[in-house]
Coordinates of C-alpha atoms and ligand atoms in Angstrom, one line a residue:
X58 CA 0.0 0.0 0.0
X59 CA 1.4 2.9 -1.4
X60 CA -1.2 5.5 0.7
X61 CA -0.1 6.8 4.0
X62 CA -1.8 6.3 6.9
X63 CA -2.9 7.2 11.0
X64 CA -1.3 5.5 13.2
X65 CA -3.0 2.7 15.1
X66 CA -3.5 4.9 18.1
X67 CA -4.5 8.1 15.6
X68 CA -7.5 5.4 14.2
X69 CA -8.1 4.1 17.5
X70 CA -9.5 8.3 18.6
X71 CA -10.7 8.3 15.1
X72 CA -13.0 5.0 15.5
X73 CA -13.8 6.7 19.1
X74 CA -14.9 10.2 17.6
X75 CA -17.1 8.5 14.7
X76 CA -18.9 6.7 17.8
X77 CA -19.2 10.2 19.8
X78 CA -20.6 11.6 16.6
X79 CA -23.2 8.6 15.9
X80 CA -24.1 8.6 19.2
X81 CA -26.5 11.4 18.7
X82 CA -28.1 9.4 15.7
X83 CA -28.8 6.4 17.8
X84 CA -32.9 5.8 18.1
X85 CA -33.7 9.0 16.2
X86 CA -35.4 6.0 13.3
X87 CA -33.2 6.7 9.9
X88 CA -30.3 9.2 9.4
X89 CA -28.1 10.3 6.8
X90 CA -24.9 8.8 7.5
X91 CA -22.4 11.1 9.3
X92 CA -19.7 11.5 6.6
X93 CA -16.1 10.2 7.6
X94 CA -14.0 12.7 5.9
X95 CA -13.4 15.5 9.0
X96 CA -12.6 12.4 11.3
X97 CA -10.7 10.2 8.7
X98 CA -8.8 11.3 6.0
X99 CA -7.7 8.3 4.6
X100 CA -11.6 7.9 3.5
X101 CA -13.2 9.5 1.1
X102 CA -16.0 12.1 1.8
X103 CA -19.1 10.3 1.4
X104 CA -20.2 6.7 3.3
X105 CA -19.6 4.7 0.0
X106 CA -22.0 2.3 -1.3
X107 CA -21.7 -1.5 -1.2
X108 CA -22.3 -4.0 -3.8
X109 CA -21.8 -7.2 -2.4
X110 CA -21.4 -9.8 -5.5
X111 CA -21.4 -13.2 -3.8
X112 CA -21.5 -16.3 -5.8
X113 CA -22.0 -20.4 -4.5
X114 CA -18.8 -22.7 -4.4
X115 CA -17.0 -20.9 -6.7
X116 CA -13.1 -22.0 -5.4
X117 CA -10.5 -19.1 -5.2
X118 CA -8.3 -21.5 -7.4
X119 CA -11.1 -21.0 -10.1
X120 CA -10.2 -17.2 -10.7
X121 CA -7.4 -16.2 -13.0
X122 CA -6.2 -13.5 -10.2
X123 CA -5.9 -16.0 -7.7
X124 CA -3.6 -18.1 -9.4
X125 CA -5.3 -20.9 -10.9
X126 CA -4.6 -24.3 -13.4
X127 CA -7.8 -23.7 -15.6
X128 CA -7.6 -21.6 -18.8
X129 CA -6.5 -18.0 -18.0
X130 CA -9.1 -16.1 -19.7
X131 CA -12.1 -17.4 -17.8
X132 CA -12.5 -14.8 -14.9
X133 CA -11.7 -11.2 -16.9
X134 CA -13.3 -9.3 -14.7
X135 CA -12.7 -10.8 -11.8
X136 CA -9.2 -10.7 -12.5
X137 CA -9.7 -6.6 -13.3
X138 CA -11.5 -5.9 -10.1
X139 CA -8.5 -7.4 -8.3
X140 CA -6.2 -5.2 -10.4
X141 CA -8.1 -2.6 -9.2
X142 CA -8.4 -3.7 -5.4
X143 CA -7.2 -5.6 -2.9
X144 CA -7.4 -9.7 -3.1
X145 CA -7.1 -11.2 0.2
X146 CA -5.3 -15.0 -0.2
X147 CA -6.4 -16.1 3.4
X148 CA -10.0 -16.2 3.8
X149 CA -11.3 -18.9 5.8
X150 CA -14.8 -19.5 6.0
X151 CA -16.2 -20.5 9.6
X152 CA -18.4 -23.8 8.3
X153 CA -17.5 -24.5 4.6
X154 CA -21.3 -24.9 3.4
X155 CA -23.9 -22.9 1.7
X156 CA -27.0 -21.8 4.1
X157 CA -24.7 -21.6 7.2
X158 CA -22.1 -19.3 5.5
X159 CA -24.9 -17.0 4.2
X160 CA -26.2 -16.7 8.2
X161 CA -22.7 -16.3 9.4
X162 CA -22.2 -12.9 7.1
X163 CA -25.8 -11.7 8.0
X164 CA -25.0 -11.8 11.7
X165 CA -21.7 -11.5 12.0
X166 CA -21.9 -14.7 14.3
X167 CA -20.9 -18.7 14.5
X168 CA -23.2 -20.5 13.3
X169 CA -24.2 -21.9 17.2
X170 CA -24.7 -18.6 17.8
X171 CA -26.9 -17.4 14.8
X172 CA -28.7 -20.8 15.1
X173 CA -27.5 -22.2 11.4
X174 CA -25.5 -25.2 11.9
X175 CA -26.7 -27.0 9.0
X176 CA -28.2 -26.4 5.6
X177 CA -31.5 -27.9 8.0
X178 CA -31.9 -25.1 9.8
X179 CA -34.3 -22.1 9.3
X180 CA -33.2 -18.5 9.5
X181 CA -34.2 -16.8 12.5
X182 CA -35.0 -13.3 10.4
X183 CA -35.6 -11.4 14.0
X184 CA -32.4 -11.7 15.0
X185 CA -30.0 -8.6 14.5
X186 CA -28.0 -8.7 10.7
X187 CA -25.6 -6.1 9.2
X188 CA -28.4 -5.0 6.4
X189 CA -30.6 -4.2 9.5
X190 CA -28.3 -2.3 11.0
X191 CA -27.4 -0.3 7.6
X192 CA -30.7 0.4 7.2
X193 CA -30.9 2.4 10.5
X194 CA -27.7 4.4 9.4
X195 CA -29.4 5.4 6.8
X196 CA -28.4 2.8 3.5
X197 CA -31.2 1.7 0.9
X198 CA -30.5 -1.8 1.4
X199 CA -31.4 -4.8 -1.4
X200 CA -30.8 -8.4 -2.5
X201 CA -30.9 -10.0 -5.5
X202 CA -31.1 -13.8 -6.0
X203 CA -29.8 -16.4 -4.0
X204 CA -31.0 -16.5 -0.5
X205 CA -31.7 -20.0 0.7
X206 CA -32.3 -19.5 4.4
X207 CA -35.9 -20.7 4.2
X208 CA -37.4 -18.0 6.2
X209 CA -38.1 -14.5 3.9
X210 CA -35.4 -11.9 4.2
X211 CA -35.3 -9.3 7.0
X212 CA -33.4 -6.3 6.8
X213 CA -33.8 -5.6 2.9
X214 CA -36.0 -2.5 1.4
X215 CA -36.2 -4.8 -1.1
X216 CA -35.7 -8.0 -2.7
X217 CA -35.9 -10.5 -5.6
X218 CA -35.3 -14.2 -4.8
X219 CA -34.5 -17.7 -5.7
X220 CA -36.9 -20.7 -3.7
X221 CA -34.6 -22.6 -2.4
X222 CA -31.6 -23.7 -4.0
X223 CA -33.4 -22.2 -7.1
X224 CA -32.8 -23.5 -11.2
X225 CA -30.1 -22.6 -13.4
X226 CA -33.1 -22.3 -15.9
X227 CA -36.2 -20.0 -16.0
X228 CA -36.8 -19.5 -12.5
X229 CA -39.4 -18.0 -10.1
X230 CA -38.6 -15.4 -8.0
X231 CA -40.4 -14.1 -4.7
X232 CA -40.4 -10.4 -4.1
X233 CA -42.2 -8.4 -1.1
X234 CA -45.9 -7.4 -1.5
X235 CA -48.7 -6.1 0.1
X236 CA -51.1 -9.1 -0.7
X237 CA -52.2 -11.4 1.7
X238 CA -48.9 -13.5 1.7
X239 CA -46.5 -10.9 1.6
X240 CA -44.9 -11.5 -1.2
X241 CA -45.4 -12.5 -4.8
X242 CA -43.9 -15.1 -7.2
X243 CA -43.0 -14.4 -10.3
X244 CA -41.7 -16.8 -13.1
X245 CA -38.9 -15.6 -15.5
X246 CA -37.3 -17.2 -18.7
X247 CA -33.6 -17.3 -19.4
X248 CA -30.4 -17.9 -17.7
X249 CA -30.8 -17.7 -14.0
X250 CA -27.2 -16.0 -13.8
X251 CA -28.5 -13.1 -16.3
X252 CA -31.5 -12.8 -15.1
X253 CA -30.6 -12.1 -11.3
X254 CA -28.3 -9.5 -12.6
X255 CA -30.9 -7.8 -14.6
X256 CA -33.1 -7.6 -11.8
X257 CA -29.6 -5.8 -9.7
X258 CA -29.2 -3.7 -12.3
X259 CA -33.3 -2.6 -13.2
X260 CA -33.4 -1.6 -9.6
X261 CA -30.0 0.0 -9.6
X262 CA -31.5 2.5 -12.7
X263 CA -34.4 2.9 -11.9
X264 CA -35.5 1.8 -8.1
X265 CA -32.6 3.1 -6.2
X266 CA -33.4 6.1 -4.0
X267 CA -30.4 8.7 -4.6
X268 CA -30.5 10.3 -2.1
X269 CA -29.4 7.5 -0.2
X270 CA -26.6 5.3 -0.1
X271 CA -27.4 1.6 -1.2
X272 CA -25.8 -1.5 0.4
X273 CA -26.9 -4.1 -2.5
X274 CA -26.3 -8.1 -2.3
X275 CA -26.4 -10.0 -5.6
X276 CA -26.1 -13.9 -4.9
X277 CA -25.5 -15.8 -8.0
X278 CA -26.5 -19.7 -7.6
X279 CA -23.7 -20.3 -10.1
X280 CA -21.5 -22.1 -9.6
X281 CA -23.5 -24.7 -7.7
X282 CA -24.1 -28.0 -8.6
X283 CA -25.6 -29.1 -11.3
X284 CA -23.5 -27.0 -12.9
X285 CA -26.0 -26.0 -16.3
X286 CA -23.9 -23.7 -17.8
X287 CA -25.6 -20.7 -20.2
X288 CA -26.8 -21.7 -23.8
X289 CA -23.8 -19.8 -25.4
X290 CA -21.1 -21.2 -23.4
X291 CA -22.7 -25.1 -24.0
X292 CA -19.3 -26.0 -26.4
X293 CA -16.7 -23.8 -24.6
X294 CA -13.5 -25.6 -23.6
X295 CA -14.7 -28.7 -25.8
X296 CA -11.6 -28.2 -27.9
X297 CA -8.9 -28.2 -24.3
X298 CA -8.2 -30.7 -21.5
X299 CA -8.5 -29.5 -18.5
X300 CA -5.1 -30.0 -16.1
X301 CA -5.8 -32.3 -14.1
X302 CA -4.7 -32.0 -10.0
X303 CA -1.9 -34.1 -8.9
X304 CA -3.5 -35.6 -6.3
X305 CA -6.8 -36.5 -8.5
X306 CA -6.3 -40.3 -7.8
X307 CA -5.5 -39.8 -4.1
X308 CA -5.6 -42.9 -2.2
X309 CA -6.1 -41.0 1.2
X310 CA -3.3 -42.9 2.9
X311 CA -2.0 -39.9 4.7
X312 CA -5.1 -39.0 6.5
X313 CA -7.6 -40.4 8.7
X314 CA -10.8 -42.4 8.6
X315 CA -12.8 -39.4 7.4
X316 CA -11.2 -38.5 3.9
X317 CA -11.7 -42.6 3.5
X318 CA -15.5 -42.3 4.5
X319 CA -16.7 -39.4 2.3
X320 CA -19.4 -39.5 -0.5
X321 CA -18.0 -36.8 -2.2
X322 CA -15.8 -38.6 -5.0
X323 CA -15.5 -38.1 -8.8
X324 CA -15.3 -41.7 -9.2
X325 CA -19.1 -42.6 -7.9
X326 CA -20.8 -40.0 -6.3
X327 CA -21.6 -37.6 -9.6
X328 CA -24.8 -38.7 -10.9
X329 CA -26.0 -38.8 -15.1
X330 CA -27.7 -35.9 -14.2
X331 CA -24.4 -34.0 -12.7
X332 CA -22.6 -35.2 -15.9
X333 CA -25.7 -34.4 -17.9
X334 CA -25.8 -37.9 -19.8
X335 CA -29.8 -37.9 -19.1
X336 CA -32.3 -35.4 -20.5
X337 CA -32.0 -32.1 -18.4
X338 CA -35.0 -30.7 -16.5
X339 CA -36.5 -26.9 -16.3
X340 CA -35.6 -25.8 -19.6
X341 CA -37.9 -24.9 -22.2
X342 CA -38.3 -25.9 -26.0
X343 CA -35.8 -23.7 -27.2
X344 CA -33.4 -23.8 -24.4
X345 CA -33.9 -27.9 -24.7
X346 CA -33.0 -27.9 -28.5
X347 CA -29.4 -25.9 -27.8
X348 CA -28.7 -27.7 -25.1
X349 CA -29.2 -31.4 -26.7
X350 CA -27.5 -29.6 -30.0
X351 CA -24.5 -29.3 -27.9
X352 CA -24.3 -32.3 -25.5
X353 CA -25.7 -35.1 -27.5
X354 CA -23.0 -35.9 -30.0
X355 CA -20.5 -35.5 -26.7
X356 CA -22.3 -37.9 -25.3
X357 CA -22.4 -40.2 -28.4
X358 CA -18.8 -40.0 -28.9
X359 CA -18.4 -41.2 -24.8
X360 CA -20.3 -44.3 -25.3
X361 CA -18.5 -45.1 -28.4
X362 CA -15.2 -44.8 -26.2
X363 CA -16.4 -47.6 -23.8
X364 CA -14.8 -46.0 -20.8
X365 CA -13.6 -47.7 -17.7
X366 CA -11.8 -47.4 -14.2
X367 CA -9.1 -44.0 -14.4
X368 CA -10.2 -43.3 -18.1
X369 CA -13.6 -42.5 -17.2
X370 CA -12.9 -40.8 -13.9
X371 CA -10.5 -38.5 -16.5
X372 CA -13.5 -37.9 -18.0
X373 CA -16.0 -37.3 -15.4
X374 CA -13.6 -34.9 -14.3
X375 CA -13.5 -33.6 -17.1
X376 CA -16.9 -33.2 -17.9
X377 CA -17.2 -31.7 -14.4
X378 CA -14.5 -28.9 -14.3
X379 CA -15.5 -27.6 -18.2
X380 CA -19.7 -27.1 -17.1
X381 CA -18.1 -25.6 -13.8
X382 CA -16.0 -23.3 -15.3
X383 CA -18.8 -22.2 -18.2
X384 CA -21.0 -21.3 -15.3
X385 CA -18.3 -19.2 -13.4
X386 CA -17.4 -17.6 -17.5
X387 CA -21.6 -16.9 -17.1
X388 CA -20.8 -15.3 -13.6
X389 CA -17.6 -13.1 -14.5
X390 CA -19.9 -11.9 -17.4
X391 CA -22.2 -10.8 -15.1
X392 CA -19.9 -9.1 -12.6
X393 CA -18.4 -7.0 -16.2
X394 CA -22.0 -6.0 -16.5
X395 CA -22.2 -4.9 -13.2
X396 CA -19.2 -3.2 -13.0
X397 CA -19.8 -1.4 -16.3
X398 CA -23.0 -0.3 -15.1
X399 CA -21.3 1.7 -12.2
X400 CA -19.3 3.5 -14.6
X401 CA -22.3 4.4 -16.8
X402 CA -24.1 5.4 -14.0
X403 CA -21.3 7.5 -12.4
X404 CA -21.5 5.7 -9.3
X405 CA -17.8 3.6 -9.4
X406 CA -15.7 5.9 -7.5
X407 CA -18.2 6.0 -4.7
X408 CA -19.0 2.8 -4.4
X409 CA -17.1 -0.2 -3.1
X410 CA -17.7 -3.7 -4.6
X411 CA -16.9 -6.7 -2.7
X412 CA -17.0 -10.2 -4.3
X413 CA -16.6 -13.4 -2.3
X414 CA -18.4 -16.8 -2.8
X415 CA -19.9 -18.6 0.7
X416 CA -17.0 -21.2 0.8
X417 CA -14.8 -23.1 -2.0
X418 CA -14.8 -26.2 -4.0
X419 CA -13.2 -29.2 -4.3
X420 CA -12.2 -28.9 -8.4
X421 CA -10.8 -32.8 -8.3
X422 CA -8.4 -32.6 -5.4
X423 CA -8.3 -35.4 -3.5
X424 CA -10.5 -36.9 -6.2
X425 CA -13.9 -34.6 -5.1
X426 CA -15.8 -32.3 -5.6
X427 CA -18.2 -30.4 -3.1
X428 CA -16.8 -29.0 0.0
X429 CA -17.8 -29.2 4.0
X430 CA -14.4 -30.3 4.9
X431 CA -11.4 -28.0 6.8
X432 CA -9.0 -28.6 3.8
X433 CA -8.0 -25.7 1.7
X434 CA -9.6 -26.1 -1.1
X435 CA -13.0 -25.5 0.2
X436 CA -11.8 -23.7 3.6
X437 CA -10.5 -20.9 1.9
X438 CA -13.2 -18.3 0.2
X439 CA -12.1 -15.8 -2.6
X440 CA -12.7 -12.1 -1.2
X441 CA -11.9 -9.1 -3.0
X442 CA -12.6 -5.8 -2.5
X443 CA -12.3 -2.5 -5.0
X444 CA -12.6 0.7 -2.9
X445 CA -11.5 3.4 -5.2
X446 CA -9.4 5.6 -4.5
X447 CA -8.2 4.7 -1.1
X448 CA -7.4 0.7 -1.9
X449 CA -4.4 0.4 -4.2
X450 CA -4.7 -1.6 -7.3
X451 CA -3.1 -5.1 -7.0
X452 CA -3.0 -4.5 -3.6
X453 CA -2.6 -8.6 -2.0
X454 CA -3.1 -9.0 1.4
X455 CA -2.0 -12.3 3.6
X456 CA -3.7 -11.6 6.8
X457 CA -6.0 -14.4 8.3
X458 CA -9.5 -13.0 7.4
X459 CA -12.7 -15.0 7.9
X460 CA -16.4 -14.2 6.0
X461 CA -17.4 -14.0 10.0
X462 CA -15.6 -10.1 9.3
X463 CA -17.7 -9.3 6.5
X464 CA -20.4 -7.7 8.7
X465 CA -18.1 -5.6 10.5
X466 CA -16.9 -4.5 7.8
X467 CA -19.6 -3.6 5.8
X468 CA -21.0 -1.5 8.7
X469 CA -17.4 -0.1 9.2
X470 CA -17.5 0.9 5.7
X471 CA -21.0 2.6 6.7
X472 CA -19.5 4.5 9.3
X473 CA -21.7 2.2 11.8
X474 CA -19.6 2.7 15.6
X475 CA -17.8 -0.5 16.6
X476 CA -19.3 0.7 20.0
X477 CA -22.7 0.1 18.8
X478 CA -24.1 -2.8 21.2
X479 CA -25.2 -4.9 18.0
X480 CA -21.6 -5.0 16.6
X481 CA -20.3 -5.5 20.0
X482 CA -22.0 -8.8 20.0
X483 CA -20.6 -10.0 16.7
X484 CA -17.6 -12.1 16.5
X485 CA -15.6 -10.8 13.4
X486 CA -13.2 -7.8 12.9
X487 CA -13.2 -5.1 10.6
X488 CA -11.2 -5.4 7.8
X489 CA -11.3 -1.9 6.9
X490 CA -8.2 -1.4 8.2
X491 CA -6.1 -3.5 6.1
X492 CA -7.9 -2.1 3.7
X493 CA -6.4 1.2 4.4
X494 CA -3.2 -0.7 4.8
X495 CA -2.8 0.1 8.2
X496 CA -2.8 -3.9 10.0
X497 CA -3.4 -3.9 13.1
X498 CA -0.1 -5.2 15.4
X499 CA -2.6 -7.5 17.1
X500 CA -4.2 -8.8 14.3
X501 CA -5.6 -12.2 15.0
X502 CA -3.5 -15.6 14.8
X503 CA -5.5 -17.8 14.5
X504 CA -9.0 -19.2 13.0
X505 CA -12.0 -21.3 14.4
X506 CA -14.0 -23.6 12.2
X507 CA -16.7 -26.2 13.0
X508 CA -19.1 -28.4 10.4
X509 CA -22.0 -30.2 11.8
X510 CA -23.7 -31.6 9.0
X511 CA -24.1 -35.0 9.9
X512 CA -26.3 -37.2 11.7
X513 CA -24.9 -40.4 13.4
X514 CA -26.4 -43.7 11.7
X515 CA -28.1 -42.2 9.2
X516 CA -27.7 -40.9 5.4
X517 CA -26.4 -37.3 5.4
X518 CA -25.3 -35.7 1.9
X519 CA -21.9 -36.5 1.5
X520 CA -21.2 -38.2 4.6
X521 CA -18.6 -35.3 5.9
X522 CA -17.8 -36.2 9.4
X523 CA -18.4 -33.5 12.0
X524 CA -15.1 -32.0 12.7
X525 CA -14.0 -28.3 14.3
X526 CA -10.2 -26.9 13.8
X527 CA -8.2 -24.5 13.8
X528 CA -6.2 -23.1 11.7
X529 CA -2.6 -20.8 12.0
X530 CA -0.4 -18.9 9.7
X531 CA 1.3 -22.2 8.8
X532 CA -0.6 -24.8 10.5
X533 CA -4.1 -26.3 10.5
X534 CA -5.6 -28.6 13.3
X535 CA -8.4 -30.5 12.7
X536 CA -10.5 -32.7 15.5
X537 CA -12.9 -35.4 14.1
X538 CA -14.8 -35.8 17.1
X539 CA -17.2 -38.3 16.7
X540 CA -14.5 -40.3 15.6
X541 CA -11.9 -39.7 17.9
X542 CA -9.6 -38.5 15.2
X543 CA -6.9 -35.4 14.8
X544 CA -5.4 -34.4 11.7
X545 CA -2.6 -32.0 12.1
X546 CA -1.1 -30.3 8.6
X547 CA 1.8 -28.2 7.7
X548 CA 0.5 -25.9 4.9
X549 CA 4.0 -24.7 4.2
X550 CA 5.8 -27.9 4.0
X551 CA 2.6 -29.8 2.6
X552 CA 0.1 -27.2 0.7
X553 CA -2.3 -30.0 -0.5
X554 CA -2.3 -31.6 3.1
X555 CA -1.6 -35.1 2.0
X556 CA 0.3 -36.2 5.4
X557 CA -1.3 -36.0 8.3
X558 CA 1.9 -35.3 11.2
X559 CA -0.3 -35.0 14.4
X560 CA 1.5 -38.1 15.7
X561 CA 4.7 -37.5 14.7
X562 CA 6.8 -36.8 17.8
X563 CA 8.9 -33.8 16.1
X564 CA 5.7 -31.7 15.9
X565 CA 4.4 -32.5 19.3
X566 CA 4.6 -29.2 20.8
X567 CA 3.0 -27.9 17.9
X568 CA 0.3 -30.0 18.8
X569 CA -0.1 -28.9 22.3
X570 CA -0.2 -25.5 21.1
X571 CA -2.5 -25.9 18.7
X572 CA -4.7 -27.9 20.8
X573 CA -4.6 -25.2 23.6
X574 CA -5.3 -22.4 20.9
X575 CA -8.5 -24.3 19.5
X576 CA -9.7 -24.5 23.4
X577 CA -9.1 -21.0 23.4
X578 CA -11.3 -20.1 20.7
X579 CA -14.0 -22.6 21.5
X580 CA -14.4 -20.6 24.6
X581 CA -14.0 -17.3 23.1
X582 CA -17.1 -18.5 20.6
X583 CA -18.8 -19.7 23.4
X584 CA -18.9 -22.9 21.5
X585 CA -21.2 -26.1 23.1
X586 CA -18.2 -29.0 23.7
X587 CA -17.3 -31.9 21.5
X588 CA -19.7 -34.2 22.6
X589 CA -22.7 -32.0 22.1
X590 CA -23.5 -30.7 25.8
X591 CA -25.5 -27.4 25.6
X592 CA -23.8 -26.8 29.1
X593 CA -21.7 -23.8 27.6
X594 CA -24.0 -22.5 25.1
X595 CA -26.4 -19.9 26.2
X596 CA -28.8 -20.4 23.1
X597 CA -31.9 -23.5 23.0
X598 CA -31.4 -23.5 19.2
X599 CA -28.6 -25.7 19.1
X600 CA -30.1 -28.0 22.3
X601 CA -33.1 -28.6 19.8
X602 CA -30.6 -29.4 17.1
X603 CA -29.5 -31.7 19.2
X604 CA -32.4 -33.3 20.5
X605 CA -33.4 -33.9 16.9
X606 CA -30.1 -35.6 16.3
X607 CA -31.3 -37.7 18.7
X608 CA -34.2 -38.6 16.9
Ligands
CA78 CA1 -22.2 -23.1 -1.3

């Protein structure tokens, strides 16, 4: 960072004068912003906007910015808006799946805390969210597209959304009304991808109140599974392999019982309909006559080939990575609409866009796909961030961040006062100040992370074992608890974490240490214990979660 700065204890009477200031705004219903330009002078003059682009599973190792093995031109614009901003390498998400990330950003929380353990769970939408919170310092505040938290959205002026996991194809979206219901369904045609960002940008012309600043989400379903791609991108890559990952045929020797156990693989977990060797549901005539135009004599020429054993998990994968990656070409498409919107709307240089994706993906590691595990490839979460004018392009930052920071910083970005009582209770950081370039000394070591998605004894998508961790700079430990397992990994010495070393005696004390730290956190977090006791854990949600475990 190339822009000078306050010094920690300058930002520290800064942070404390914005409070003083929005003190007098507290209760008074909604306010202009107070602008951070007399207090701060390392922001600009008016509390910017914030376009939140968030995506589903897309891995940071599937954008061209991030370093990637795929083709190098299929994230443009992704790879522009790090140019222009600042790319952060260490994001770690809290509980690598899909609902439970989205509830963790909302509240700023752990998912025993916000009540989302699992993609079972239903949003408690009374509960206290960052968009709320914007609202009452004075933001427009909207969401387009994915939602998937079962109950409706709280917090938002306005919003569009998927049902549920929601089609690739032609889907219905439910938007707040005055009827009877409360809202009204409404079916479009086209790509879902396009469509979601036509309703972002219909609202953005025409909708938006400008006098006020927005806050405005657009959640992609790409790149989810099934992976559909877009009608025109139905033959792109069919002329290119793919790289393959080294460790595609991995035989899980080096780890324990739960990288053994999974349901997750390449090899026999995607389905015909995942590979798309069967006729594909939701799309209409037209859409149904490009789409067999284009996969039909691919899928001849595969059963002429006769395929067995490595060949044909070569080509699963295959199959899999090239309708991934045309969904996330549809996606970075979408974000150079967006983008290109701002400019024609003169709103760029006040306005910071943020893209992230609710966790990452397995892209043939290990020989998966999906995600739920502690291991990089889907613990990690790309986040980037364009501020203009105060980020520096290119800017790459290595600091342990989490998507539990994300509603801190958003409302830090709003000029929202840490000392507010509802950020107080939130367990994330604001990364505004790397974004200034100013890191903290104290900046945090260390990162919690618990999955709970399974049920003893009984069929649970993908058959991830429960496991919590933590991970360091350099190291990641990871506790399988229900089956009495640890997995310790050096991430310097052993990126892909293919050898687990939490018994080897040279590491010991790193062991201890770690195991001390993730105690630490568990207690910071107020997390329930290992073995399910609600005997720390202030909150009945998770006893009920429990108790229907038990059922
Ligand atoms: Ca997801």
């Amino acid at each position: 960072m190339k822009i000078t700065c306050p010094s920690l204890s300058t930002l520290g009477v800064l942070v404390c004068g914005l409070s003083l200031l929005l003190a007098g705004c507290a209760g008074a219903g909604i306010t202009r912003p107070t602008d951070p330009k007399p207090i701060d002078p390392e922001r600009p003059a008016k509390a910017p906007n914030i376009l939140f682009i968030f995506t589903d599973d897309h891995a940071s190792h599937a954008i061209g910015a991030y370093g990637s093995r795929f083709p190098d031109h299929i994230t443009p614009h992704l790879d522009q808006l790090a140019a222009d901003g600042m790319m952060f390498r260490r994001c770690g998400v809290t509980n690598s799946i899909c609902a439970p990330s989205r509830a963790v950003i909302l509240t700023g929380k752990h998912s025993h805390l916000n009540g989302v353990l699992t993609n079972a769970e239903r949003f408690d939408g009374s509960q206290m969210t960052f968009p709320k919170l914007l609202q009452r310092a004075g933001y427009q505040t909207a969401i387009f597209g994915k939602w998937h938290l079962k109950s409706e959205p709280t917090g938002f002026d306005h919003y569009e959304r998927l049902l549920g996991q929601g089609p690739y194809y032609n889907p219905m979206m439910r938007s707040p009304s005055d009827n009877e219901k409360g809202h009204t369904d409404r079916k479009h045609s086209g790509y879902t991808t396009d469509i979601i960002t036509d309703l972002a940008l219909d609202w953005l012309k025409d909708e938006r109140n400008g006098d006020q600043p927005f806050m405005m989400m657009v959640q992609h379903k790409a790149p989810h599974r099934h992976w559909q791609p877009p009608p025109r991108y139905l033959d792109r890559f069919d002329d290119i392999d793919i790289a393959e990952p080294d460790n595609l045929f991995d035989d899980y020797s080096g780890r324990g019982t739960a990288a053994r156990i999974q349901d997750m693989e390449i090899a026999t977990t995607l389905t015909k309909n995942d590979l798309k060797l069967v006729p594909q549901r939701g799309l209409d005539e037209a859409q149904t006559a490009i789409w067999n135009a284009a996969y039909q004599p691919k899928n001849a020429e595969l059963k002429q080939l006769e395929l067995t054993g490595d060949n044909l998990v070569r080509w699963k994968y295959q199959r899999y990575l090239k309708d991934y990656l045309r969904c996330i070409q549809a996606v970075d498409d979408n974000i150079g609409r967006m983008l290109s919107t701002l400019d024609e709307l003169d709103l760029s240089r006040e306005t910071v866009v943020i893209y992230s994706s609710d966790q990452g993906f397995f892209l043939g590691e290990h020989g998966w796909f999906d995600k739920r595990f502690m291991y990089e490839e889907c613990y990690k979460t790309p986040l980037i961030v364009r501020w203009p004018g105060v980020v520096d392009g290119g800017s790459v930052e290595e600091s342990l961040v989490s998507n539990l920071d994300y509603a801190q910083t958003f409302l830090d970005l709003a000029g929202v006062s840490a000392k507010d009582s509802s950020v107080q209770e939130m367990q994330g950081v604001s990364l505004v100040p790397l974004l200034l370039g100013n890191k903290p000394e104290e900046w945090r070591q260390s990162l919690y992370y618990q999955y709970y998605e399974y049920l003893e004894n009984q069929r649970t998508a993908h058959m991830v074992r429960r496991h919590r961790g933590v991970c360091t700079e350099r190291y990641k430990l990871i506790h399988f608890y229900n089956l009495g397992e640890w997995e310790m990994y050096d991430l310097q010495e052993d990126p892909k974490e293919m050898k687990n070393i939490v018994d080897d005696p040279a590491h010991a004390a790193t062991r201890e240490k770690l195991e001390k730290e993730l105690e630490k956190l568990a207690l910071q977090y107020q997390v329930p214990d290992d073995r399910g006791s609600v005997s720390r854990d202030p909150h009945q949600r998770i006893e009920a979660y429990q108790a229907r475990e038990q059922q």
